[in-house]
């Protein structure tokens, strides 16, 4: 967009590019106590994955020590972490859920 001044010079308005907000990975961590079926249930309920996808993520958690359940803006990721940890505690499981910048 150009703006004319009294002396007929034209100034170009500079466009400000907004950077998208950083995204965060939400991950489940392996433990020796939480049942695999419970982990699958958590992934399905909180991350809206199919049973097959949830099972694949659960197996990754089991084999590799952690698995990514989704990538979200910071506030959404933090809420997911709180919900998962709260749900696990309600059911007396030590399942850990964490987030880190993508």
mmCIF file of N, CA and C in Angstrom:
data_model
loop_
_atom_site.group_PDB
_atom_site.id
_atom_site.type_symbol
_atom_site.label_atom_id
_atom_site.label_comp_id
_atom_site.label_asym_id
_atom_site.label_seq_id
_atom_site.Cartn_x
_atom_site.Cartn_y
_atom_site.Cartn_z
ATOM 1 N N UNK A 1 0.855 -1.169 0.000
ATOM 2 C CA UNK A 1 0.000 0.000 0.000
ATOM 3 C C UNK A 1 0.899 1.229 0.000
ATOM 4 N N UNK A 2 0.656 2.145 -0.873
ATOM 5 C CA UNK A 2 1.479 3.343 -0.991
ATOM 6 C C UNK A 2 0.747 4.537 -0.403
ATOM 7 N N UNK A 3 1.521 5.450 0.191
ATOM 8 C CA UNK A 3 0.953 6.658 0.772
ATOM 9 C C UNK A 3 1.615 7.858 0.108
ATOM 10 N N UNK A 4 0.812 8.817 -0.376
ATOM 11 C CA UNK A 4 1.380 10.019 -0.998
ATOM 12 C C UNK A 4 1.539 11.103 0.041
ATOM 13 N N UNK A 5 2.653 11.789 -0.012
ATOM 14 C CA UNK A 5 2.900 12.928 0.858
ATOM 15 C C UNK A 5 2.714 14.204 0.045
ATOM 16 N N UNK A 6 2.771 15.344 0.694
ATOM 17 C CA UNK A 6 2.549 16.640 0.044
ATOM 18 C C UNK A 6 3.497 16.888 -1.126
ATOM 19 N N UNK A 7 4.713 16.385 -1.024
ATOM 20 C CA UNK A 7 5.668 16.651 -2.108
ATOM 21 C C UNK A 7 5.604 15.575 -3.197
ATOM 22 N N UNK A 8 4.541 14.801 -3.204
ATOM 23 C CA UNK A 8 4.292 13.762 -4.210
ATOM 24 C C UNK A 8 5.282 12.591 -4.184
ATOM 25 N N UNK A 9 6.067 12.456 -3.088
ATOM 26 C CA UNK A 9 6.903 11.263 -2.970
ATOM 27 C C UNK A 9 6.023 10.122 -2.465
ATOM 28 N N UNK A 10 6.369 8.956 -2.856
ATOM 29 C CA UNK A 10 5.576 7.789 -2.482
ATOM 30 C C UNK A 10 6.376 6.952 -1.499
ATOM 31 N N UNK A 11 5.775 6.633 -0.364
ATOM 32 C CA UNK A 11 6.409 5.772 0.623
ATOM 33 C C UNK A 11 5.723 4.418 0.591
ATOM 34 N N UNK A 12 6.497 3.368 0.546
ATOM 35 C CA UNK A 12 5.946 2.017 0.555
ATOM 36 C C UNK A 12 5.780 1.550 2.004
ATOM 37 N N UNK A 13 4.604 1.066 2.310
ATOM 38 C CA UNK A 13 4.376 0.522 3.651
ATOM 39 C C UNK A 13 5.014 -0.857 3.714
ATOM 40 N N UNK A 14 5.773 -1.092 4.752
ATOM 41 C CA UNK A 14 6.396 -2.413 4.875
ATOM 42 C C UNK A 14 5.393 -3.376 5.515
ATOM 43 N N UNK A 15 5.368 -4.563 4.994
ATOM 44 C CA UNK A 15 4.464 -5.577 5.539
ATOM 45 C C UNK A 15 5.129 -6.266 6.711
ATOM 46 N N UNK A 16 4.381 -6.426 7.773
ATOM 47 C CA UNK A 16 4.898 -7.129 8.928
ATOM 48 C C UNK A 16 4.472 -8.589 8.822
ATOM 49 N N UNK A 17 5.437 -9.468 8.809
ATOM 50 C CA UNK A 17 5.139 -10.900 8.745
ATOM 51 C C UNK A 17 5.085 -11.447 10.166
ATOM 52 N N UNK A 18 3.951 -12.012 10.512
ATOM 53 C CA UNK A 18 3.820 -12.617 11.832
ATOM 54 C C UNK A 18 4.261 -14.069 11.750
ATOM 55 N N UNK A 19 5.109 -14.440 12.670
ATOM 56 C CA UNK A 19 5.580 -15.812 12.732
ATOM 57 C C UNK A 19 4.505 -16.654 13.411
ATOM 58 N N UNK A 20 4.200 -17.829 12.884
ATOM 59 C CA UNK A 20 3.214 -18.672 13.575
ATOM 60 C C UNK A 20 3.738 -19.050 14.964
ATOM 61 N N UNK A 21 2.824 -19.263 15.900
ATOM 62 C CA UNK A 21 3.283 -19.617 17.249
ATOM 63 C C UNK A 21 4.017 -20.960 17.229
ATOM 64 N N UNK A 22 4.962 -21.138 18.155
ATOM 65 C CA UNK A 22 5.684 -22.418 18.186
ATOM 66 C C UNK A 22 4.738 -23.557 18.550
ATOM 67 N N UNK A 23 5.020 -24.711 18.012
ATOM 68 C CA UNK A 23 4.213 -25.896 18.301
ATOM 69 C C UNK A 23 4.977 -26.791 19.265
ATOM 70 N N UNK A 24 4.219 -27.574 20.024
ATOM 71 C CA UNK A 24 4.794 -28.447 21.043
ATOM 72 C C UNK A 24 4.342 -29.882 20.832
ATOM 73 N N UNK A 25 5.297 -30.807 20.958
ATOM 74 C CA UNK A 25 4.978 -32.235 20.893
ATOM 75 C C UNK A 25 4.487 -32.657 22.272
ATOM 76 N N UNK A 26 3.406 -33.428 22.283
ATOM 77 C CA UNK A 26 2.920 -34.017 23.531
ATOM 78 C C UNK A 26 3.274 -35.496 23.466
ATOM 79 N N UNK A 27 4.012 -35.953 24.498
ATOM 80 C CA UNK A 27 4.546 -37.311 24.484
ATOM 81 C C UNK A 27 4.176 -38.073 25.743
ATOM 82 N N UNK A 28 3.978 -39.364 25.587
ATOM 83 C CA UNK A 28 3.798 -40.251 26.732
ATOM 84 C C UNK A 28 5.129 -40.934 27.003
ATOM 85 N N UNK A 29 5.421 -41.130 28.285
ATOM 86 C CA UNK A 29 6.666 -41.791 28.682
ATOM 87 C C UNK A 29 6.368 -43.182 29.216
ATOM 88 N N UNK A 30 7.252 -44.104 28.924
ATOM 89 C CA UNK A 30 7.069 -45.486 29.364
ATOM 90 C C UNK A 30 7.280 -45.630 30.873
ATOM 91 N N UNK A 31 6.544 -46.538 31.466
ATOM 92 C CA UNK A 31 6.783 -46.945 32.852
ATOM 93 C C UNK A 31 6.477 -48.438 32.939
ATOM 94 N N UNK A 32 6.841 -49.052 34.027
ATOM 95 C CA UNK A 32 6.669 -50.498 34.156
ATOM 96 C C UNK A 32 5.348 -50.902 34.797
ATOM 97 N N UNK A 33 4.452 -49.941 35.016
ATOM 98 C CA UNK A 33 3.236 -50.243 35.778
ATOM 99 C C UNK A 33 1.935 -49.983 35.037
ATOM 100 N N UNK A 34 1.883 -48.979 34.178
ATOM 101 C CA UNK A 34 0.638 -48.639 33.492
ATOM 102 C C UNK A 34 0.332 -49.699 32.433
ATOM 103 N N UNK A 35 -0.863 -50.291 32.482
ATOM 104 C CA UNK A 35 -1.215 -51.321 31.491
ATOM 105 C C UNK A 35 -1.288 -50.752 30.066
ATOM 106 N N UNK A 36 -0.879 -51.554 29.113
ATOM 107 C CA UNK A 36 -0.883 -51.133 27.709
ATOM 108 C C UNK A 36 -2.283 -50.732 27.244
ATOM 109 N N UNK A 37 -3.291 -51.463 27.677
ATOM 110 C CA UNK A 37 -4.671 -51.143 27.286
ATOM 111 C C UNK A 37 -5.089 -49.760 27.773
ATOM 112 N N UNK A 38 -4.614 -49.381 28.962
ATOM 113 C CA UNK A 38 -4.935 -48.061 29.503
ATOM 114 C C UNK A 38 -4.272 -46.977 28.652
ATOM 115 N N UNK A 39 -3.039 -47.210 28.229
ATOM 116 C CA UNK A 39 -2.319 -46.246 27.393
ATOM 117 C C UNK A 39 -3.050 -46.070 26.064
ATOM 118 N N UNK A 40 -3.501 -47.158 25.465
ATOM 119 C CA UNK A 40 -4.262 -47.097 24.213
ATOM 120 C C UNK A 40 -5.543 -46.278 24.428
ATOM 121 N N UNK A 41 -6.238 -46.527 25.524
ATOM 122 C CA UNK A 41 -7.458 -45.790 25.854
ATOM 123 C C UNK A 41 -7.177 -44.286 25.972
ATOM 124 N N UNK A 42 -6.103 -43.929 26.653
ATOM 125 C CA UNK A 42 -5.721 -42.519 26.821
ATOM 126 C C UNK A 42 -5.468 -41.872 25.455
ATOM 127 N N UNK A 43 -4.731 -42.550 24.606
ATOM 128 C CA UNK A 43 -4.402 -41.997 23.282
ATOM 129 C C UNK A 43 -5.669 -41.818 22.450
ATOM 130 N N UNK A 44 -6.568 -42.780 22.518
ATOM 131 C CA UNK A 44 -7.821 -42.661 21.774
ATOM 132 C C UNK A 44 -8.679 -41.513 22.313
ATOM 133 N N UNK A 45 -8.803 -41.415 23.615
ATOM 134 C CA UNK A 45 -9.712 -40.441 24.224
ATOM 135 C C UNK A 45 -9.204 -39.010 24.209
ATOM 136 N N UNK A 46 -7.911 -38.809 24.401
ATOM 137 C CA UNK A 46 -7.383 -37.456 24.519
ATOM 138 C C UNK A 46 -6.737 -36.934 23.237
ATOM 139 N N UNK A 47 -6.363 -37.857 22.333
ATOM 140 C CA UNK A 47 -5.692 -37.435 21.106
ATOM 141 C C UNK A 47 -6.466 -37.844 19.859
ATOM 142 N N UNK A 48 -7.647 -38.437 20.060
ATOM 143 C CA UNK A 48 -8.581 -38.771 18.977
ATOM 144 C C UNK A 48 -7.948 -39.624 17.883
ATOM 145 N N UNK A 49 -7.176 -40.612 18.301
ATOM 146 C CA UNK A 49 -6.563 -41.543 17.355
ATOM 147 C C UNK A 49 -7.433 -42.794 17.261
ATOM 148 N N UNK A 50 -7.360 -43.468 16.122
ATOM 149 C CA UNK A 50 -8.069 -44.739 15.960
ATOM 150 C C UNK A 50 -7.407 -45.768 16.873
ATOM 151 N N UNK A 51 -8.074 -46.892 17.070
ATOM 152 C CA UNK A 51 -7.483 -47.943 17.913
ATOM 153 C C UNK A 51 -6.146 -48.396 17.334
ATOM 154 N N UNK A 52 -6.082 -48.523 16.015
ATOM 155 C CA UNK A 52 -4.846 -48.958 15.363
ATOM 156 C C UNK A 52 -3.720 -47.935 15.567
ATOM 157 N N UNK A 53 -4.023 -46.650 15.357
ATOM 158 C CA UNK A 53 -3.010 -45.607 15.561
ATOM 159 C C UNK A 53 -2.561 -45.570 17.025
ATOM 160 N N UNK A 54 -3.532 -45.657 17.932
ATOM 161 C CA UNK A 54 -3.234 -45.621 19.365
ATOM 162 C C UNK A 54 -2.343 -46.794 19.760
ATOM 163 N N UNK A 55 -2.607 -47.958 19.194
ATOM 164 C CA UNK A 55 -1.800 -49.146 19.493
ATOM 165 C C UNK A 55 -0.367 -48.950 18.991
ATOM 166 N N UNK A 56 -0.217 -48.367 17.797
ATOM 167 C CA UNK A 56 1.122 -48.113 17.254
ATOM 168 C C UNK A 56 1.906 -47.144 18.143
ATOM 169 N N UNK A 57 1.241 -46.084 18.611
ATOM 170 C CA UNK A 57 1.902 -45.119 19.498
ATOM 171 C C UNK A 57 2.272 -45.787 20.821
ATOM 172 N N UNK A 58 1.337 -46.575 21.370
ATOM 173 C CA UNK A 58 1.603 -47.284 22.628
ATOM 174 C C UNK A 58 2.821 -48.199 22.487
ATOM 175 N N UNK A 59 2.928 -48.908 21.355
ATOM 176 C CA UNK A 59 4.066 -49.800 21.140
ATOM 177 C C UNK A 59 5.367 -49.015 21.033
ATOM 178 N N UNK A 60 5.303 -47.831 20.432
ATOM 179 C CA UNK A 60 6.483 -46.963 20.360
ATOM 180 C C UNK A 60 6.902 -46.523 21.761
ATOM 181 N N UNK A 61 5.926 -46.158 22.591
ATOM 182 C CA UNK A 61 6.210 -45.786 23.984
ATOM 183 C C UNK A 61 6.880 -46.962 24.690
ATOM 184 N N UNK A 62 6.313 -48.144 24.494
ATOM 185 C CA UNK A 62 6.814 -49.354 25.158
ATOM 186 C C UNK A 62 8.241 -49.696 24.717
ATOM 187 N N UNK A 63 8.478 -49.637 23.404
ATOM 188 C CA UNK A 63 9.791 -50.025 22.853
ATOM 189 C C UNK A 63 10.867 -48.950 23.023
ATOM 190 N N UNK A 64 10.484 -47.692 22.743
ATOM 191 C CA UNK A 64 11.481 -46.616 22.678
ATOM 192 C C UNK A 64 11.517 -45.730 23.929
ATOM 193 N N UNK A 65 10.605 -45.978 24.861
ATOM 194 C CA UNK A 65 10.596 -45.189 26.084
ATOM 195 C C UNK A 65 9.706 -43.967 26.033
ATOM 196 N N UNK A 66 9.305 -43.575 24.822
ATOM 197 C CA UNK A 66 8.367 -42.468 24.673
ATOM 198 C C UNK A 66 7.782 -42.472 23.273
ATOM 199 N N UNK A 67 6.616 -41.828 23.155
ATOM 200 C CA UNK A 67 5.959 -41.739 21.857
ATOM 201 C C UNK A 67 5.188 -40.440 21.761
ATOM 202 N N UNK A 68 5.218 -39.838 20.564
ATOM 203 C CA UNK A 68 4.526 -38.575 20.328
ATOM 204 C C UNK A 68 3.059 -38.861 20.001
ATOM 205 N N UNK A 69 2.178 -38.187 20.738
ATOM 206 C CA UNK A 69 0.735 -38.365 20.530
ATOM 207 C C UNK A 69 0.140 -37.282 19.655
ATOM 208 N N UNK A 70 0.810 -36.138 19.569
ATOM 209 C CA UNK A 70 0.309 -35.043 18.759
ATOM 210 C C UNK A 70 1.181 -33.813 18.906
ATOM 211 N N UNK A 71 0.946 -32.837 18.022
ATOM 212 C CA UNK A 71 1.685 -31.577 18.031
ATOM 213 C C UNK A 71 0.658 -30.450 18.054
ATOM 214 N N UNK A 72 0.802 -29.538 19.021
ATOM 215 C CA UNK A 72 -0.211 -28.520 19.270
ATOM 216 C C UNK A 72 0.424 -27.190 19.661
ATOM 217 N N UNK A 73 -0.368 -26.089 19.576
ATOM 218 C CA UNK A 73 0.092 -24.829 20.169
ATOM 219 C C UNK A 73 0.296 -25.026 21.674
ATOM 220 N N UNK A 74 1.090 -24.160 22.300
ATOM 221 C CA UNK A 74 1.490 -24.343 23.698
ATOM 222 C C UNK A 74 0.314 -24.548 24.648
ATOM 223 N N UNK A 75 -0.712 -23.701 24.576
ATOM 224 C CA UNK A 75 -1.830 -23.813 25.516
ATOM 225 C C UNK A 75 -2.576 -25.133 25.373
ATOM 226 N N UNK A 76 -2.776 -25.557 24.140
ATOM 227 C CA UNK A 76 -3.467 -26.828 23.899
ATOM 228 C C UNK A 76 -2.613 -27.988 24.414
ATOM 229 N N UNK A 77 -1.313 -27.939 24.133
ATOM 230 C CA UNK A 77 -0.406 -28.999 24.590
ATOM 231 C C UNK A 77 -0.410 -29.088 26.116
ATOM 232 N N UNK A 78 -0.334 -27.938 26.781
ATOM 233 C CA UNK A 78 -0.322 -27.922 28.251
ATOM 234 C C UNK A 78 -1.613 -28.498 28.817
ATOM 235 N N UNK A 79 -2.732 -28.176 28.180
ATOM 236 C CA UNK A 79 -4.024 -28.707 28.629
ATOM 237 C C UNK A 79 -4.069 -30.218 28.454
ATOM 238 N N UNK A 80 -3.577 -30.716 27.320
ATOM 239 C CA UNK A 80 -3.556 -32.172 27.079
ATOM 240 C C UNK A 80 -2.719 -32.872 28.153
ATOM 241 N N UNK A 81 -1.543 -32.307 28.463
ATOM 242 C CA UNK A 81 -0.667 -32.894 29.477
ATOM 243 C C UNK A 81 -1.414 -32.980 30.808
ATOM 244 N N UNK A 82 -2.042 -31.882 31.217
ATOM 245 C CA UNK A 82 -2.784 -31.858 32.486
ATOM 246 C C UNK A 82 -3.914 -32.888 32.490
ATOM 247 N N UNK A 83 -4.652 -32.953 31.396
ATOM 248 C CA UNK A 83 -5.779 -33.889 31.318
ATOM 249 C C UNK A 83 -5.305 -35.334 31.422
ATOM 250 N N UNK A 84 -4.268 -35.673 30.682
ATOM 251 C CA UNK A 84 -3.767 -37.054 30.676
ATOM 252 C C UNK A 84 -3.233 -37.440 32.050
ATOM 253 N N UNK A 85 -2.409 -36.578 32.635
ATOM 254 C CA UNK A 85 -1.826 -36.881 33.944
ATOM 255 C C UNK A 85 -2.935 -36.995 34.995
ATOM 256 N N UNK A 86 -3.900 -36.087 34.952
ATOM 257 C CA UNK A 86 -5.021 -36.141 35.893
ATOM 258 C C UNK A 86 -5.825 -37.426 35.754
ATOM 259 N N UNK A 87 -6.102 -37.809 34.516
ATOM 260 C CA UNK A 87 -6.866 -39.026 34.242
ATOM 261 C C UNK A 87 -6.106 -40.260 34.737
ATOM 262 N N UNK A 88 -4.794 -40.282 34.487
ATOM 263 C CA UNK A 88 -3.972 -41.411 34.928
ATOM 264 C C UNK A 88 -3.973 -41.512 36.454
ATOM 265 N N UNK A 89 -3.841 -40.375 37.128
ATOM 266 C CA UNK A 89 -3.839 -40.384 38.604
ATOM 267 C C UNK A 89 -5.196 -40.840 39.153
ATOM 268 N N UNK A 90 -6.254 -40.383 38.503
ATOM 269 C CA UNK A 90 -7.612 -40.797 38.910
ATOM 270 C C UNK A 90 -7.732 -42.311 38.890
ATOM 271 N N UNK A 91 -7.077 -42.932 37.927
ATOM 272 C CA UNK A 91 -7.129 -44.389 37.779
ATOM 273 C C UNK A 91 -5.920 -45.072 38.415
ATOM 274 N N UNK A 92 -5.191 -44.316 39.215
ATOM 275 C CA UNK A 92 -4.055 -44.832 39.998
ATOM 276 C C UNK A 92 -2.953 -45.454 39.138
ATOM 277 N N UNK A 93 -2.653 -44.775 38.019
ATOM 278 C CA UNK A 93 -1.550 -45.197 37.157
ATOM 279 C C UNK A 93 -0.494 -44.095 37.144
ATOM 280 N N UNK A 94 0.777 -44.470 37.099
ATOM 281 C CA UNK A 94 1.850 -43.468 37.115
ATOM 282 C C UNK A 94 2.221 -42.912 35.733
ATOM 283 N N UNK A 95 1.367 -43.095 34.741
ATOM 284 C CA UNK A 95 1.654 -42.654 33.380
ATOM 285 C C UNK A 95 2.073 -41.185 33.357
ATOM 286 N N UNK A 96 3.188 -40.916 32.684
ATOM 287 C CA UNK A 96 3.682 -39.547 32.552
ATOM 288 C C UNK A 96 3.431 -39.031 31.144
ATOM 289 N N UNK A 97 3.012 -37.770 31.079
ATOM 290 C CA UNK A 97 2.779 -37.093 29.811
ATOM 291 C C UNK A 97 3.542 -35.781 29.879
ATOM 292 N N UNK A 98 4.336 -35.496 28.855
ATOM 293 C CA UNK A 98 5.155 -34.271 28.844
ATOM 294 C C UNK A 98 5.029 -33.586 27.491
ATOM 295 N N UNK A 99 5.504 -32.339 27.452
ATOM 296 C CA UNK A 99 5.510 -31.606 26.180
ATOM 297 C C UNK A 99 6.891 -30.970 25.989
ATOM 298 N N UNK A 100 7.266 -30.815 24.720
ATOM 299 C CA UNK A 100 8.507 -30.105 24.406
ATOM 300 C C UNK A 100 8.328 -29.402 23.079
ATOM 301 N N UNK A 101 9.044 -28.303 22.912
ATOM 302 C CA UNK A 101 8.915 -27.526 21.674
ATOM 303 C C UNK A 101 9.327 -28.378 20.489
ATOM 304 N N UNK A 102 8.552 -28.278 19.442
ATOM 305 C CA UNK A 102 8.750 -29.085 18.241
ATOM 306 C C UNK A 102 9.936 -28.601 17.437
#
